[in-house]
Amino acid sequence: MSSALPCHPAEKPKRETCSICADCCVRHLAVCAALDGDELDALEAIMSSKQLGANEMLVEEGQEKTRVYSLTSGMLRLYTSLPDGRRQISGFLFPGGYLGLADDEVHSQTVEAVVPSVLCSFSDREMNALMERYPQLKERLYEMTKFALRQAHDNQMILGRLAPVEKLASFLLLLANRPQAETTSNPVHLAMNRTDIADYLGLTIETVSRSFTKLKTQGLIRLIDANTVEITSYRSLAAVAGLDITHLMSTANA
Amino acid sequence: MSSALPCHPAEKPKRETCSICADCCVRHLAVCAALDGDELDALEAIMSSKQLGANEMLVEEGQEKTRVYSLTSGMLRLYTSLPDGRRQISGFLFPGGYLGLADDEVHSQTVEAVVPSVLCSFSDREMNALMERYPQLKERLYEMTKFALRQAHDNQMILGRLAPVEKLASFLLLLANRPQAETTSNPVHLAMNRTDIADYLGLTIETVSRSFTKLKTQGLIRLIDANTVEITSYRSLAAVAGLDITHLMSTANA
DNA sequence: CGCGAGGTTGAAACAGTTCAACACTTGTGG
DNA sequence: CCACAAGTGTTGAACTGTTTCAACCTCGCG
């Protein structure tokens, strides 16, 4: 689906005699960046692979947390729902992202694949054991949790104080500058649909659509197609967003 | 100001020959719950006390993080601002709360006292050293960070998907059930003013005021005075809030 | 070719914001 | 002790913008 890098583990034979982690192209972004050599083998020993189809659910809110995951390729959405069906997407998970940072015993959010995805799966118990054995692994997860918390704070500003166009501008900049791509990616591919964007930004799909039109009319973006956005004027878009997101570009993964 | 428990360290002589931490009444809520005996002495050795007047600023967004804090008594607000002055309060810190969970080198938020407050202050460097020495201290901070992340996710739902009355209802329930009081406190004392509430919930002060009136008219709350709310019907208020916040009551501090 | 899903656009309804006035409390100074 | 000003909160009325509801468009696919 996505014109991603040519090397996901899924495309290789599942488990060879030797390390597949070592060749993983998102390793430097993921938890596993904390490990090397033997340590990596130990991680690999408790790892299994998991694939998800588009919109397939991985975990559901309230479910016991028995396994944790590291996303290799694809994209996930994390959300909570209200009894009446209203939904708030708290974030999207990109390759290198870790699933289970916020939760202790129970998952506090539902997780679904936005597009077909591949994950590394671990028993929560075994992962905890490994964290005791390799403190740098725990340290890494701690750093990733802190980063997630900063992201959540930025999100609160977006949700609480930005106007719809500003929200969308921030969102596009966030996608353009997300760490995975290393450099600023342009045009930006929107793997999620308008409903997802709306539920992430606290808007309706109609308002999202109208905000796209506004940015287009103002000449800040160009919609190559409904899911591909070219950022025509990066600076102006950042000015509209108001939010200073520069720290999200570099700090990405400490 | 607040009719709090009778024992804040501030009321005692500043540093006696022996442990003041051991007598601290919020210790079981704070970082220090992870430590005991000698360990507690080690923490106390690097600790100093800090007092803040109402609305006094402790740290400013962008400032280098040289010290970290544990709140003993009072209340703090944490927020970020936009260039044009719009403000989003990401949360309030209550006694036992820790300041500096999300940040690495630089503070990502401004912190001010809502009411006169007393804090334990530590050099960030020394605290890190202590965390290396006592892994359970790091573990404790990690748990508190995870809790903060879950809180942030709940907040995103409140900001993005709840109507004003629902937002206010959630906010009141949050205050009523916050861990410090141990039991559900009623009536609830609002130490912060309407502007703070508005900037926390993503509303204007007028809408906050009107929402108070609506809850009052519906018979769910009673305003003893502008800053004291009696929850008349807890269940109905929870129903209005929509949000299930029960997990915030018990999980408080793992 | 026609159906369905996803996205855009238009018009009306509604709700939160804005602007303004008023009430209440507190502190200052005559 | 009272008058007055300042700060905070509430209420009203008009306005603006998002939501709602509906229609329409486009694309992919059976």
Coordinates of C-alpha atoms (C1' of nucleotides) in Angstrom, one line a residue:
Chain A
M1 CA 0.0 0.0 0.0
S2 CA 2.4 2.7 1.2
S3 CA 5.4 3.4 -0.9
A4 CA 7.5 2.6 2.1
L5 CA 11.1 1.5 2.4
P6 CA 11.9 -1.8 0.7
C7 CA 12.6 -3.9 3.8
H8 CA 9.9 -5.0 6.1
P9 CA 10.7 -8.2 8.0
A10 CA 7.4 -9.6 6.8
E11 CA 8.8 -9.9 3.4
K12 CA 11.6 -12.1 4.6
P13 CA 11.4 -15.7 5.7
K14 CA 9.8 -15.6 9.2
R15 CA 12.6 -16.7 11.5
E16 CA 16.0 -17.7 10.2
T17 CA 18.8 -19.1 12.2
C18 CA 20.1 -15.7 12.9
S19 CA 18.9 -12.2 13.8
I20 CA 16.2 -10.6 11.7
C21 CA 16.0 -7.7 14.1
A22 CA 19.5 -6.7 13.1
D23 CA 18.3 -6.0 9.6
C24 CA 15.1 -4.3 10.7
C25 CA 14.8 -0.9 9.0
V26 CA 12.8 0.7 11.8
R27 CA 15.0 -0.6 14.6
H28 CA 16.7 2.8 15.3
L29 CA 13.2 4.2 15.9
A30 CA 11.8 1.4 18.0
V31 CA 12.3 0.0 21.5
C32 CA 14.9 -2.3 20.1
A33 CA 17.3 0.5 19.5
A34 CA 18.3 0.1 23.1
L35 CA 19.6 -3.4 22.4
D36 CA 22.5 -5.0 20.6
G37 CA 24.1 -8.3 19.8
D38 CA 23.1 -10.9 22.4
E39 CA 20.5 -8.6 23.9
L40 CA 18.8 -8.4 20.6
D41 CA 18.9 -12.2 20.3
A42 CA 17.2 -12.4 23.7
L43 CA 14.5 -10.0 22.5
E44 CA 14.1 -11.9 19.3
A45 CA 13.7 -15.1 21.2
I46 CA 10.5 -13.9 22.9
M47 CA 9.2 -12.2 19.8
S48 CA 6.6 -13.3 17.4
S49 CA 5.2 -11.6 14.3
K50 CA 1.7 -10.4 13.8
Q51 CA -0.1 -9.1 10.7
L52 CA -3.2 -7.0 10.6
G53 CA -5.5 -6.2 7.7
A54 CA -6.9 -2.8 7.2
N55 CA -9.4 -1.8 10.0
E56 CA -8.6 -5.0 11.8
M57 CA -8.8 -4.6 15.6
L58 CA -5.7 -5.5 17.7
V59 CA -6.8 -4.7 21.2
E60 CA -10.0 -3.4 22.7
E61 CA -10.4 -0.9 25.5
G62 CA -10.8 -2.6 28.8
Q63 CA -9.1 -5.8 27.6
E64 CA -6.4 -7.3 29.8
K65 CA -2.9 -6.4 28.7
T66 CA -1.2 -9.7 28.0
R67 CA 0.9 -8.7 25.0
V68 CA 2.7 -5.6 23.9
Y69 CA 3.7 -4.7 20.4
S70 CA 6.2 -2.8 18.3
L71 CA 4.9 -1.6 14.9
T72 CA 7.1 -2.6 12.0
S73 CA 5.2 -1.3 9.1
G74 CA 1.7 0.2 8.5
M75 CA -0.2 2.4 10.8
L76 CA -2.5 2.1 13.8
R77 CA -5.1 4.3 15.4
L78 CA -5.6 4.5 19.1
Y79 CA -8.9 5.6 20.4
T80 CA -11.5 5.6 23.2
S81 CA -15.2 5.7 22.7
L82 CA -18.2 7.0 24.6
P83 CA -21.3 4.9 25.3
D84 CA -23.2 6.9 22.6
G85 CA -20.5 6.2 20.0
R86 CA -18.6 9.4 20.0
R87 CA -14.9 8.6 19.4
Q88 CA -11.7 10.4 20.2
I89 CA -8.6 9.2 18.5
S90 CA -5.7 10.0 20.8
G91 CA -3.1 9.4 18.2
F92 CA -1.8 7.4 15.3
L93 CA 1.1 4.9 15.7
F94 CA 3.8 4.8 13.0
P95 CA 6.5 2.3 12.3
G96 CA 8.9 2.2 15.2
G97 CA 6.1 3.0 17.6
Y98 CA 5.4 0.9 20.7
L99 CA 2.0 -0.2 21.9
G100 CA 1.2 -0.4 25.6
L101 CA 3.2 2.6 26.9
A102 CA 0.3 4.1 29.0
D103 CA -1.3 0.9 30.3
D104 CA -0.6 -1.2 33.3
E105 CA -2.8 -4.2 33.6
V106 CA -5.6 -3.2 31.2
H107 CA -5.6 -1.5 27.8
S108 CA -7.2 1.9 28.2
Q109 CA -7.7 2.3 24.4
T110 CA -8.8 0.4 21.4
V111 CA -6.2 -0.1 18.7
E112 CA -7.0 -0.8 15.1
A113 CA -4.9 -1.0 11.9
V114 CA -5.5 1.9 9.5
V115 CA -3.8 0.1 6.7
P116 CA -2.4 -3.4 6.6
S117 CA 0.3 -3.6 9.2
V118 CA 3.0 -5.8 10.6
L119 CA 4.0 -5.9 14.3
C120 CA 6.4 -7.6 16.5
S121 CA 4.5 -9.1 19.4
F122 CA 5.7 -9.9 22.9
S123 CA 4.3 -11.4 26.0
D124 CA 3.9 -8.6 28.5
R125 CA 5.3 -10.8 31.2
E126 CA 8.3 -11.8 29.2
M127 CA 9.0 -8.2 28.1
N128 CA 8.9 -7.1 31.7
A129 CA 11.4 -9.8 32.6
L130 CA 13.6 -8.6 29.8
M131 CA 13.3 -5.1 31.1
E132 CA 14.6 -6.2 34.4
R133 CA 17.5 -8.0 32.8
Y134 CA 18.4 -5.1 30.5
P135 CA 17.8 -1.8 32.2
Q136 CA 18.5 0.2 29.0
L137 CA 15.4 -1.5 27.6
K138 CA 13.3 -0.1 30.4
E139 CA 15.0 3.2 30.0
R140 CA 14.1 3.3 26.4
L141 CA 10.5 2.6 27.1
Y142 CA 10.5 5.3 29.8
E143 CA 11.8 7.8 27.2
M144 CA 9.2 6.8 24.7
T145 CA 6.5 7.2 27.4
K146 CA 7.8 10.7 28.2
F147 CA 7.7 11.6 24.5
A148 CA 4.2 10.3 24.2
L149 CA 3.2 12.5 27.1
R150 CA 4.7 15.6 25.5
Q151 CA 2.8 14.7 22.3
A152 CA -0.4 14.3 24.3
H153 CA 0.1 17.8 25.7
D154 CA 0.5 19.3 22.3
N155 CA -2.6 17.5 21.4
Q156 CA -4.5 19.1 24.2
M157 CA -3.6 22.5 22.8
I158 CA -4.7 21.5 19.4
L159 CA -8.0 20.1 20.6
G160 CA -8.8 22.9 23.1
R161 CA -7.6 26.1 21.6
L162 CA -7.1 25.8 17.8
A163 CA -9.7 26.7 15.2
P164 CA -10.5 24.0 12.6
V165 CA -8.2 25.3 9.9
E166 CA -5.4 25.6 12.5
K167 CA -6.1 22.1 13.7
L168 CA -5.8 20.7 10.2
A169 CA -2.7 22.7 9.5
S170 CA -1.0 21.3 12.6
F171 CA -2.1 17.9 11.7
L172 CA -0.5 18.1 8.3
L173 CA 2.7 19.5 9.7
L174 CA 2.8 16.7 12.2
L175 CA 2.5 14.1 9.4
A176 CA 5.1 15.9 7.3
N177 CA 7.6 16.0 10.1
R178 CA 7.1 12.7 11.7
P179 CA 10.3 11.0 12.6
Q180 CA 9.9 7.9 10.5
A181 CA 10.6 9.7 7.2
E182 CA 13.8 11.3 8.6
T183 CA 13.5 14.2 6.3
T184 CA 10.3 16.3 5.9
S185 CA 8.2 14.4 3.5
N186 CA 6.3 16.2 0.9
P187 CA 3.8 15.4 -0.6
V188 CA 2.2 13.9 2.5
H189 CA 0.3 10.7 2.2
L190 CA -2.9 10.5 4.3
A191 CA -3.4 6.8 5.1
M192 CA -6.4 7.6 7.3
N193 CA -9.7 8.7 6.0
R194 CA -11.7 11.9 6.9
T195 CA -13.5 10.3 9.7
D196 CA -10.3 9.4 11.4
I197 CA -8.9 12.9 10.9
A198 CA -12.2 14.3 12.3
D199 CA -12.1 12.1 15.4
Y200 CA -8.5 13.0 16.0
L201 CA -9.0 16.7 15.7
G202 CA -12.4 16.9 17.5
L203 CA -14.3 18.0 14.4
T204 CA -16.9 16.6 12.0
I205 CA -15.9 15.2 8.6
E206 CA -17.6 18.1 6.9
T207 CA -15.6 20.7 8.8
V208 CA -12.4 18.7 8.0
S209 CA -13.3 18.8 4.3
R210 CA -14.1 22.5 4.4
S211 CA -10.8 23.2 6.2
F212 CA -9.0 21.3 3.4
T213 CA -10.7 23.5 0.9
K214 CA -9.8 26.7 2.8
L215 CA -6.1 25.7 2.9
K216 CA -6.3 24.9 -0.7
T217 CA -8.0 28.2 -1.6
Q218 CA -5.4 30.1 0.4
G219 CA -2.7 28.4 -1.6
L220 CA -1.0 26.7 1.3
I221 CA -1.6 23.1 0.1
R222 CA -2.5 21.3 -3.1
L223 CA -4.7 18.2 -3.0
I224 CA -3.1 15.8 -5.6
D225 CA -5.9 13.5 -4.7
A226 CA -8.1 13.2 -1.6
N227 CA -5.3 11.4 0.3
T228 CA -2.2 13.1 -1.0
V229 CA -1.4 16.6 0.1
E230 CA 1.4 18.7 -1.3
I231 CA 2.5 21.4 1.1
T232 CA 2.9 24.4 -1.2
S233 CA 4.0 26.9 1.5
Y234 CA 5.5 25.3 4.5
R235 CA 6.1 28.6 6.4
S236 CA 2.6 29.9 5.8
L237 CA 1.1 26.6 6.9
A238 CA 3.2 26.7 10.1
A239 CA 2.0 30.2 10.7
V240 CA -1.6 29.2 10.3
A241 CA -1.0 26.3 12.7
G242 CA 0.3 28.8 15.3
L243 CA 1.7 25.9 17.2
D244 CA 5.4 25.5 17.4
I245 CA 6.0 21.9 16.5
T246 CA 9.7 22.2 15.9
H247 CA 10.6 20.2 18.9
L248 CA 8.7 17.3 17.5
M249 CA 11.0 17.1 14.6
S250 CA 14.3 16.5 16.3
T251 CA 13.4 15.2 19.8
A252 CA 11.4 12.4 18.1
N253 CA 13.1 9.5 19.9
A254 CA 15.6 10.5 22.5
Chain B
M1 CA -6.0 28.9 52.6
S2 CA -7.3 25.4 52.1
S3 CA -8.7 23.6 55.1
A4 CA -6.2 20.8 54.5
L5 CA -4.7 18.2 56.7
P6 CA -2.9 19.6 59.7
C7 CA 0.6 18.6 58.8
H8 CA 2.5 20.3 56.1
P9 CA 6.3 20.2 56.4
A10 CA 6.3 24.0 56.0
E11 CA 4.8 24.4 59.4
K12 CA 7.6 22.5 61.0
P13 CA 11.1 23.8 61.6
K14 CA 12.8 23.6 58.2
R15 CA 15.4 20.9 58.6
E16 CA 15.9 19.0 61.9
T17 CA 18.5 16.5 62.7
C18 CA 16.2 13.8 61.6
S19 CA 13.8 12.8 58.9
I20 CA 11.0 15.2 58.1
C21 CA 10.0 13.1 55.1
A22 CA 9.0 10.2 57.3
D23 CA 6.3 12.4 58.8
C24 CA 5.2 13.9 55.5
C25 CA 1.4 13.4 55.1
V26 CA 1.5 13.2 51.3
R27 CA 4.4 10.8 51.2
H28 CA 2.3 7.8 50.3
L29 CA 1.1 9.7 47.2
A30 CA 4.4 11.2 46.1
V31 CA 7.6 9.8 44.5
C32 CA 9.0 9.2 47.9
A33 CA 6.5 6.4 48.6
A34 CA 9.1 4.3 46.8
L35 CA 11.7 4.9 49.5
D36 CA 12.2 4.0 53.1
G37 CA 14.7 4.4 55.9
D38 CA 18.2 5.1 54.6
E39 CA 16.9 5.7 51.1
L40 CA 14.6 8.4 52.4
D41 CA 17.5 10.0 54.2
A42 CA 19.4 10.1 50.9
L43 CA 16.5 11.8 49.2
E44 CA 16.2 14.2 52.1
A45 CA 19.9 15.0 51.8
I46 CA 19.5 16.4 48.3
M47 CA 16.1 18.1 49.0
S48 CA 15.4 21.7 49.7
S49 CA 12.1 23.3 50.4
K50 CA 10.4 25.9 48.2
Q51 CA 7.4 28.1 48.8
L52 CA 5.3 29.9 46.2
G53 CA 2.7 32.6 46.6
A54 CA -0.6 32.5 44.7
N55 CA 0.0 33.0 40.9
E56 CA 3.7 32.9 41.3
M57 CA 5.6 31.3 38.5
L58 CA 7.8 28.3 39.2
V59 CA 9.1 27.4 35.7
E60 CA 8.5 28.8 32.3
E61 CA 8.0 26.9 29.0
G62 CA 11.3 26.5 27.2
Q63 CA 13.4 27.0 30.3
E64 CA 16.1 24.5 31.0
K65 CA 15.2 21.8 33.4
T66 CA 17.7 22.0 36.2
R67 CA 15.4 21.2 39.1
V68 CA 12.4 18.9 39.7
Y69 CA 9.7 19.2 42.3
S70 CA 7.3 17.3 44.4
L71 CA 4.2 19.2 45.5
T72 CA 3.6 19.0 49.3
S73 CA 0.7 21.3 49.7
G74 CA -1.2 23.8 47.5
M75 CA -2.0 23.5 43.8
L76 CA -0.2 24.2 40.6
R77 CA -1.4 24.8 37.0
L78 CA 0.6 23.5 34.0
Y79 CA 0.0 25.2 30.7
T80 CA 1.3 26.1 27.3
S81 CA 0.6 29.3 25.4
L82 CA 0.3 30.4 21.8
P83 CA 2.0 33.5 20.5
D84 CA -1.4 35.3 20.4
G85 CA -2.0 34.5 24.1
R86 CA -4.4 31.6 23.9
R87 CA -3.6 29.3 26.7
Q88 CA -4.2 25.6 27.3
I89 CA -4.0 24.2 30.8
S90 CA -3.0 20.6 30.4
G91 CA -3.6 19.9 34.1
F92 CA -3.5 20.8 37.7
L93 CA -1.0 19.4 40.1
F94 CA -2.1 18.3 43.5
P95 CA -0.2 17.5 46.7
G96 CA 1.9 14.4 46.0
G97 CA 2.2 15.3 42.4
Y98 CA 5.6 15.4 40.7
L99 CA 6.8 18.1 38.4
G100 CA 9.0 17.3 35.5
L101 CA 7.6 13.9 34.3
A102 CA 7.3 14.7 30.7
D103 CA 10.4 16.8 30.2
D104 CA 13.9 15.8 29.3
E105 CA 16.3 18.8 29.1
V106 CA 13.8 21.6 28.7
H107 CA 10.4 22.3 30.4
S108 CA 7.7 22.0 27.8
Q109 CA 5.2 23.8 30.0
T110 CA 4.8 26.8 32.2
V111 CA 4.0 26.1 35.9
E112 CA 2.4 28.5 38.3
A113 CA 0.9 28.2 41.8
V114 CA -2.8 28.5 41.9
V115 CA -2.8 29.0 45.6
P116 CA 0.1 29.4 48.0
S117 CA 2.1 26.2 47.7
V118 CA 5.0 24.3 49.3
L119 CA 7.3 22.0 47.3
C120 CA 10.2 19.8 47.8
S121 CA 12.9 20.8 45.3
F122 CA 15.7 18.6 43.9
S123 CA 18.5 19.1 41.5
D124 CA 17.6 17.2 38.4
R125 CA 21.1 15.8 38.2
E126 CA 21.1 14.6 41.8
M127 CA 17.7 13.1 41.4
N128 CA 18.9 11.2 38.3
A129 CA 21.8 9.9 40.3
L130 CA 19.5 8.8 43.0
M131 CA 17.3 7.0 40.5
E132 CA 20.3 5.1 39.3
R133 CA 21.1 4.1 42.9
Y134 CA 17.5 3.2 43.8
P135 CA 15.8 1.6 40.8
Q136 CA 12.5 1.6 42.7
L137 CA 12.6 5.4 42.6
K138 CA 12.9 5.3 38.8
E139 CA 10.2 2.7 38.7
R140 CA 7.9 5.0 40.7
L141 CA 8.5 7.9 38.4
Y142 CA 7.8 5.7 35.5
E143 CA 4.5 4.6 36.9
M144 CA 3.6 8.2 37.6
T145 CA 4.4 9.1 34.0
K146 CA 2.2 6.3 32.7
F147 CA -0.6 7.6 34.9
A148 CA -0.1 11.1 33.6
L149 CA -0.3 9.7 30.1
R150 CA -3.6 8.0 30.8
Q151 CA -4.9 11.2 32.3
A152 CA -3.8 13.1 29.2
H153 CA -5.8 10.6 27.0
D154 CA -8.9 11.2 29.1
N155 CA -8.3 14.8 28.7
Q156 CA -8.2 14.5 24.9
M157 CA -11.7 12.9 25.0
I158 CA -13.0 15.7 27.2
L159 CA -11.5 18.4 25.0
G160 CA -12.4 16.9 21.6
R161 CA -15.7 15.2 22.1
L162 CA -17.6 16.6 25.1
A163 CA -20.1 19.4 25.1
P164 CA -19.5 22.3 27.6
V165 CA -21.9 20.9 30.3
E166 CA -20.4 17.5 29.9
K167 CA -16.9 19.0 30.2
L168 CA -17.7 20.7 33.4
A169 CA -19.4 17.7 34.8
S170 CA -16.3 15.6 34.1
F171 CA -14.1 18.3 35.6
L172 CA -16.1 18.4 38.8
L173 CA -16.1 14.6 39.1
L174 CA -12.3 14.6 38.6
L175 CA -11.9 17.0 41.4
A176 CA -14.2 15.1 43.7
N177 CA -12.5 11.8 43.1
R178 CA -8.9 12.9 43.0
P179 CA -6.7 10.6 45.0
Q180 CA -5.4 13.1 47.6
A181 CA -8.7 13.2 49.5
E182 CA -8.8 9.4 49.7
T183 CA -12.5 9.4 49.8
T184 CA -14.8 11.3 47.5
S185 CA -14.9 14.8 48.7
N186 CA -18.1 16.7 48.7
P187 CA -18.6 19.6 48.6
V188 CA -15.7 20.3 46.2
H189 CA -13.6 23.3 46.7
L190 CA -12.5 25.0 43.5
A191 CA -9.2 26.6 44.2
M192 CA -8.8 27.8 40.6
N193 CA -10.8 30.6 39.0
R194 CA -13.2 30.5 36.0
T195 CA -10.4 31.5 33.6
D196 CA -8.4 28.5 34.7
I197 CA -11.3 26.2 34.3
A198 CA -12.1 27.6 30.9
D199 CA -8.5 27.2 29.7
Y200 CA -8.4 23.7 31.0
L201 CA -11.7 22.7 29.3
G202 CA -11.2 24.6 26.1
L203 CA -14.0 27.0 26.7
T204 CA -14.6 30.7 27.4
I205 CA -15.3 31.9 31.0
E206 CA -18.9 32.8 30.0
T207 CA -19.6 29.3 28.8
V208 CA -18.1 27.8 32.0
S209 CA -20.4 30.1 34.0
R210 CA -23.4 29.2 31.9
S211 CA -22.6 25.5 32.3
F212 CA -22.5 25.9 36.1
T213 CA -25.9 27.5 35.9
K214 CA -27.2 24.6 33.8
L215 CA -26.0 22.0 36.2
K216 CA -27.4 24.0 39.0
T217 CA -30.8 24.3 37.3
Q218 CA -30.9 20.6 36.5
G219 CA -30.4 20.0 40.2
L220 CA -27.1 18.1 39.9
I221 CA -25.0 20.6 41.9
R222 CA -25.4 23.4 44.3
L223 CA -23.1 26.4 44.4
I224 CA -22.5 27.1 48.0
D225 CA -20.4 30.0 46.8
A226 CA -18.6 30.6 43.5
N227 CA -15.8 28.3 44.6
T228 CA -17.6 25.6 46.5
V229 CA -19.7 23.1 44.7
E230 CA -21.9 20.5 46.4
I231 CA -22.6 17.6 44.2
T232 CA -26.3 16.9 44.8
S233 CA -26.7 13.9 42.5
Y234 CA -23.4 12.1 41.9
R235 CA -25.0 9.5 39.6
S236 CA -26.7 12.1 37.4
L237 CA -23.6 14.1 37.2
A238 CA -21.6 11.1 36.1
A239 CA -24.3 10.3 33.5
V240 CA -24.0 13.9 32.1
A241 CA -20.2 13.5 32.0
G242 CA -20.6 10.4 29.9
L243 CA -17.1 9.6 30.6
D244 CA -16.2 6.7 32.7
I245 CA -13.7 8.0 35.2
T246 CA -14.0 5.2 37.7
H247 CA -10.5 4.0 36.8
L248 CA -9.1 7.3 38.0
M249 CA -10.4 6.8 41.5
S250 CA -8.6 3.6 42.3
T251 CA -5.6 3.4 40.0
A252 CA -4.5 6.8 41.2
N253 CA -1.0 5.9 42.1
A254 CA -0.1 2.3 41.3
Chain C
dC1 C1' -23.6 -0.2 -16.0
dG2 C1' -25.0 0.5 -11.5
dC3 C1' -24.1 0.3 -6.8
dG4 C1' -21.7 1.7 -2.5
dA5 C1' -18.1 4.0 0.0
dG6 C1' -15.8 8.1 0.7
dG7 C1' -15.5 13.0 0.0
dT8 C1' -17.2 17.6 -1.1
dT9 C1' -20.5 21.3 -1.2
dG10 C1' -24.8 23.9 0.0
dA11 C1' -28.4 25.8 3.2
dA12 C1' -30.5 26.0 7.6
dA13 C1' -30.2 25.3 12.5
dC14 C1' -28.0 25.7 16.6
dA15 C1' -24.6 26.5 19.9
dG16 C1' -20.6 28.7 21.7
dT17 C1' -18.4 33.1 21.4
dT18 C1' -18.2 37.9 21.6
dC19 C1' -19.4 42.2 23.5
dA20 C1' -21.7 44.6 27.0
dA21 C1' -23.9 45.4 31.3
dC22 C1' -24.6 44.2 35.9
dA23 C1' -23.9 41.9 40.6
dC24 C1' -21.0 40.9 44.2
dT25 C1' -16.9 40.9 47.1
dT26 C1' -12.7 42.9 48.7
dG27 C1' -9.5 46.3 49.7
dT28 C1' -8.2 51.3 49.7
dG29 C1' -8.5 55.8 51.2
dG30 C1' -11.0 59.7 52.5
Chain D
dC1 C1' -17.6 54.1 58.7
dC2 C1' -18.7 54.9 54.2
dA3 C1' -17.5 55.6 49.2
dC4 C1' -15.2 54.0 45.5
dA5 C1' -12.4 51.2 42.5
dA6 C1' -10.8 46.8 41.1
dG7 C1' -11.3 42.0 40.5
dT8 C1' -14.3 38.1 39.7
dG9 C1' -18.4 36.0 38.3
dT10 C1' -23.0 36.0 36.1
dT11 C1' -26.4 37.1 32.7
dG12 C1' -28.3 39.0 28.3
dA13 C1' -28.3 39.8 23.2
dA14 C1' -26.3 39.7 18.9
dC15 C1' -23.1 37.5 16.0
dT16 C1' -20.3 34.1 14.0
dG17 C1' -19.0 29.7 12.8
dT18 C1' -19.5 24.8 13.4
dT19 C1' -22.8 21.3 13.1
dT20 C1' -26.6 19.1 11.0
dC21 C1' -29.0 17.4 7.2
dA22 C1' -29.2 16.8 2.5
dA23 C1' -27.7 16.5 -2.1
dC24 C1' -24.2 15.7 -5.3
dC25 C1' -19.8 14.1 -7.0
dT26 C1' -16.1 10.8 -7.9
dC27 C1' -13.9 6.5 -7.9
dG28 C1' -13.4 1.6 -7.7
dC29 C1' -15.6 -2.7 -8.2
dG30 C1' -18.9 -6.3 -8.8

